[in-house]
């Protein structure tokens, strides 16, 4: 399927009129720098241009929530900057964006998930400050009472909605906790 046709189709699936979907598709293709490839088949595009089209597909219907998996994978630094700018604009416009990435500088807050469980959350600046100081929030999987914690030692939502420090605060460690990303 051709790039523009795919975006129009996806826009219509999300309730846009055909004209509205065309306008939105053309706008996002232009904004993301792939308007010249609108008549090409998606599979004929480079990885970087496919990533741009995928972002356009996610944005064509102006979602309130956007979930992206490694949106910067395979992109050159210029493309990363361009996509980061678009995502920042969407956040400023009120869109909530959740994505997996190693690009922590693009985030306000992070959550580390280990085997499907939330184990650490916090503002990026707080986690970086904690790491720079050589201490990390720690937890014990062996403890039946252990709960995920933020870098400041408070329990992390949703395990506990309490903002009170944990009864047994996390200990300082000289090395970060081991997070196995693959089972």
XYZ file of C-alpha atoms in Angstrom:
183
model
C 0.000 0.000 0.000
C 1.236 3.491 -0.775
C 2.305 5.687 2.126
C -0.393 8.359 1.756
C -3.118 5.756 1.152
C -2.098 3.905 4.300
C -2.213 7.067 6.416
C -5.611 8.069 5.012
C -6.942 4.573 5.683
C -5.664 4.637 9.278
C -7.104 8.108 9.824
C -10.487 6.910 8.602
C -10.298 3.881 10.901
C -10.001 6.354 13.762
C -13.086 8.259 12.684
C -11.714 10.980 10.434
C -13.595 11.840 7.263
C -11.762 11.055 4.032
C -10.978 14.750 3.488
C -9.891 15.139 7.117
C -7.688 12.055 6.876
C -6.095 13.317 3.651
C -5.395 16.717 5.167
C -3.920 15.169 8.307
C -1.865 12.646 6.313
C -0.437 15.335 4.046
C 0.332 17.554 7.028
C 2.209 14.836 8.890
C 4.075 13.672 5.785
C 5.223 17.231 5.218
C 6.051 17.853 8.903
C 8.084 14.642 9.126
C 9.953 15.256 5.891
C 8.580 12.387 3.822
C 6.020 14.192 1.652
C 8.101 13.355 -1.408
C 7.615 9.651 -0.677
C 3.792 9.763 -0.328
C 3.242 7.757 -3.545
C 5.847 5.106 -2.658
C 5.069 1.774 -1.050
C 5.983 1.688 2.632
C 8.182 -1.387 2.186
C 10.286 0.484 -0.422
C 11.329 3.142 2.113
C 14.538 3.220 4.117
C 14.293 2.244 7.784
C 14.481 5.900 8.804
C 11.666 6.910 6.474
C 9.595 3.923 7.603
C 10.012 5.148 11.205
C 8.806 8.616 10.147
C 5.777 7.125 8.381
C 5.023 4.982 11.433
C 5.027 8.108 13.592
C 2.744 9.843 11.074
C 0.425 6.826 11.248
C 0.337 7.098 15.032
C -0.362 10.849 14.925
C -2.728 11.134 11.957
C -5.831 11.026 14.171
C -4.421 13.361 16.884
C -4.469 10.862 19.760
C -4.609 11.853 23.438
C -2.257 8.975 24.314
C 0.623 7.792 22.179
C 2.521 4.571 22.954
C 5.719 4.049 20.967
C 8.261 1.222 21.047
C 11.829 2.422 20.337
C 10.737 5.276 18.041
C 14.346 6.383 17.481
C 15.756 2.986 16.547
C 17.725 3.091 13.305
C 17.542 6.868 12.943
C 20.458 9.180 12.305
C 21.017 12.055 14.783
C 19.246 14.612 12.556
C 16.159 12.390 12.307
C 16.232 11.763 16.085
C 16.219 15.525 16.662
C 13.356 16.028 14.185
C 11.223 13.296 15.747
C 12.046 14.460 19.277
C 10.884 17.953 18.288
C 7.579 16.572 16.982
C 7.067 14.557 20.170
C 7.849 17.609 22.318
C 5.274 19.608 20.329
C 2.673 16.904 20.910
C 3.403 16.883 24.649
C 3.054 20.683 24.710
C -0.300 20.241 22.967
C -1.462 17.883 25.720
C -0.683 14.451 24.291
C 0.612 11.914 26.794
C 3.485 9.944 25.297
C 4.826 6.670 26.648
C 7.724 5.004 24.900
C 10.512 2.550 25.434
C 13.895 4.038 24.702
C 17.434 4.448 25.894
C 17.124 8.187 25.133
C 16.398 9.265 28.705
C 17.135 12.921 27.958
C 13.825 13.057 26.076
C 11.816 11.969 29.127
C 10.420 13.774 32.124
C 10.083 10.565 34.121
C 11.029 6.935 33.681
C 9.797 3.608 34.933
C 12.006 0.544 34.985
C 10.106 -2.691 34.512
C 11.669 -6.046 35.364
C 9.823 -9.170 34.241
C 6.531 -7.329 34.052
C 6.840 -5.626 37.449
C 7.483 -1.958 38.048
C 10.683 -1.770 40.097
C 11.835 1.845 39.928
C 10.245 5.126 38.923
C 11.200 8.731 39.130
C 12.049 11.950 37.407
C 15.017 11.528 35.091
C 16.907 14.368 36.796
C 16.450 12.691 40.206
C 17.577 9.302 38.947
C 20.609 10.862 37.231
C 21.476 12.791 40.393
C 21.195 9.606 42.448
C 23.371 7.714 39.968
C 25.978 10.505 39.913
C 26.164 10.365 43.698
C 26.977 6.652 43.469
C 23.863 5.417 45.229
C 20.839 3.685 43.842
C 17.467 2.731 45.174
C 17.552 -0.984 45.916
C 14.955 -3.591 46.653
C 14.807 -7.221 47.482
C 12.852 -9.703 45.409
C 13.154 -12.195 48.253
C 11.225 -9.985 50.640
C 7.488 -10.549 50.582
C 6.999 -6.946 51.673
C 9.337 -5.341 49.159
C 7.629 -2.878 46.878
C 8.881 -0.880 43.926
C 10.510 2.355 45.017
C 11.406 5.693 43.536
C 14.910 7.080 43.751
C 13.800 9.250 46.682
C 12.880 6.166 48.727
C 9.115 6.561 48.564
C 6.954 3.727 47.325
C 6.139 3.795 43.648
C 2.615 3.903 42.328
C 0.726 1.654 41.529
C 2.172 -0.782 44.087
C 1.240 1.760 46.730
C -0.422 5.130 46.256
C 1.156 6.286 49.509
C 3.697 9.073 49.288
C 5.061 8.144 52.716
C 8.543 6.630 52.898
C 8.595 2.841 52.993
C 8.744 1.333 56.508
C 12.077 -0.194 55.550
C 13.663 2.331 53.222
C 15.749 1.139 50.322
C 19.433 0.830 51.018
C 22.220 2.580 49.169
C 24.249 0.438 46.812
C 27.600 1.040 45.229
C 26.358 -0.352 41.924
C 23.007 -0.098 40.201
C 20.585 -2.992 40.519
C 20.866 -5.617 37.827
C 17.903 -5.398 35.481
C 17.738 -8.375 33.102
C 16.044 -6.931 30.027
C 15.694 -10.313 28.362
C 14.527 -13.485 30.075
